[in-house]
Amino acid sequence: MSQGPALIPVVLFAYARPAHLARVLACLRENAVPLIYAFSDGAKGPEDAAKVAEVRALLRDVAWCDLRLTERPENLGLGRNVLAGVDEVAAKHEAFVVWEDDLICVPGTYDWMRAALRHYATDPRVMSVSAWTHPRVTPADVGDWPYFDARADCWVWGAWSRSWTGMNQESAMDKMRSAARRGVAADAHGADLPMQAAREKRRNVWAVRWLYHHLQSGGLCLRPPWSMVEHIGFDAGATNAGGAEEWQNPPLRKAPRQPDVWPSPEVHPGCQALWRAAYPPTGLVTRLGRRAQGGLRRLFRTVTPLSLRTSLRAIFGWRWFRGDYRTWVEARAVSGGYDDRAILRKVLAATLEVKAGRAAFERDSVLFAQPEPDVALLGILQSIAANSAGRLRVLDFGGSLGSTYWRHRFQLPSGENLRWDVVEQPDYVEAGRRHLADTPLGFYHDVSSAQAAGPHDVLLCSCALQYLDEPFRCLAQWSRLGIPCLLLNNLPLHDHGPDRLCVQHVPPSIYAASYPVWFFNRADFRRRVAAHYEIVKEFDAEARWPVGWGMLQSTGMLLKRRADA
């Protein structure tokens, strides 16, 4: 319909989660966003000041696009920050895309949003474009094509200055009443909306006003056929994402292609029923019960220390380890597996951010803004180097794209005194050789070929042995390579009962996956290791595993190869 605006900026809102923000910035860079207006909210108190400073440092360091940073001197809170920030950008640009610091996306998201915003730029029936949807509320017949919904959302969305006009003139409750005068019941598109509207001012939120702004005006939201966006903020640092874990998507697919013919702005007839099924009307007793539960939750947060709340969340929240299986074959049969390439894309993107100096290190594709060395592991590596005249040659089994190297690179020997070879799956080896050839990292398909390329002082196996179907067979094979030391890190060893075989489930906010994992009996593990190695040191390792009703402290071991092995 319209060629639309040539330049469409991203309006980015950030607070005090630098690790989340680093992942978001990596996505925006991968999407080649040309212009970002970033609004960094001020710290709520001294406890958040350091993290706010980290966030602002990350934003100031962006050099791959034009980033215009506003550093709020005071804390506005998310609602007021968004309303003020979008107002400012809408006064300068015809169209824009709004992003928060806990939303990641797939490549192609920005291009899809930009194309839609250009196409519908002059159509008053369309008020917004979303990058998010969910199987629960996506009509079954949409196929590969976008569709229109009367209910908008707030997880990466685009709009125009024309459709934003009037957002700051009325509250959500005012807009809800205005929609009712048009014949749209307050709960017509979900019973959650009137409850959110009633809490708008107290909770300093903005999204429900945006949703009722659509319903008040009769405007529509264009949605993709599947989500290009995922929320990564379901953690202890989340402020307004409570209860949203149920809306985590399956593993994200690549962005849908842009249609040759964009759909006519007509609401899909199935959307309203899907939203009402997702948020059904509730009776008085249920509402009072929920209100009481909310009060208890607030009381719990008030009287319970953060450290204890974090531990309880780990125990009673996401169940990482499930089942107790007799054989690896049984555990494998009930595992969903994982999308190797999707995970690799995330890990590679994060690693390249670290390599470029925009993050300190990554772990399982999650970026960290500040250095946090694994003190016990680093101390042993430094000791091995000291005993080898300052030289360190590591064979890193299952080392991803060098996660342990990147995390500790500034505390390790450098230049010719460091050799760090990683043994990984074929796709990781290819990616490492292609993208990290100018680093001290080498990549190999198996330990034999890595050792054949040159000797090593230590074989490092960190958080990997327990994911092998025959771990003790591997230990025996490694002993025959002639590598003097074996360093096992983050082993799940327990003191009671036999070895246990579970299935580990990774939360979708990291990446959706499930696979078998061993929990070893400590005494039996020591006995079996002693056949090939002498235990030089045993120590508490970094990881803690939420198992059953408690947290299992992981173990590290430095082993010396027996001369008669």
XYZ file of C-alpha atoms in Angstrom, residues 23 82 121 195 225 374 439 452:
8
model
C 22.290 -10.730 24.458
C 8.364 3.640 28.037
C 2.145 3.052 7.029
C -7.404 -6.585 36.162
C 2.519 -16.797 11.863
C 35.960 -19.944 38.302
C 42.690 -16.867 18.326
C 48.465 -36.160 17.615
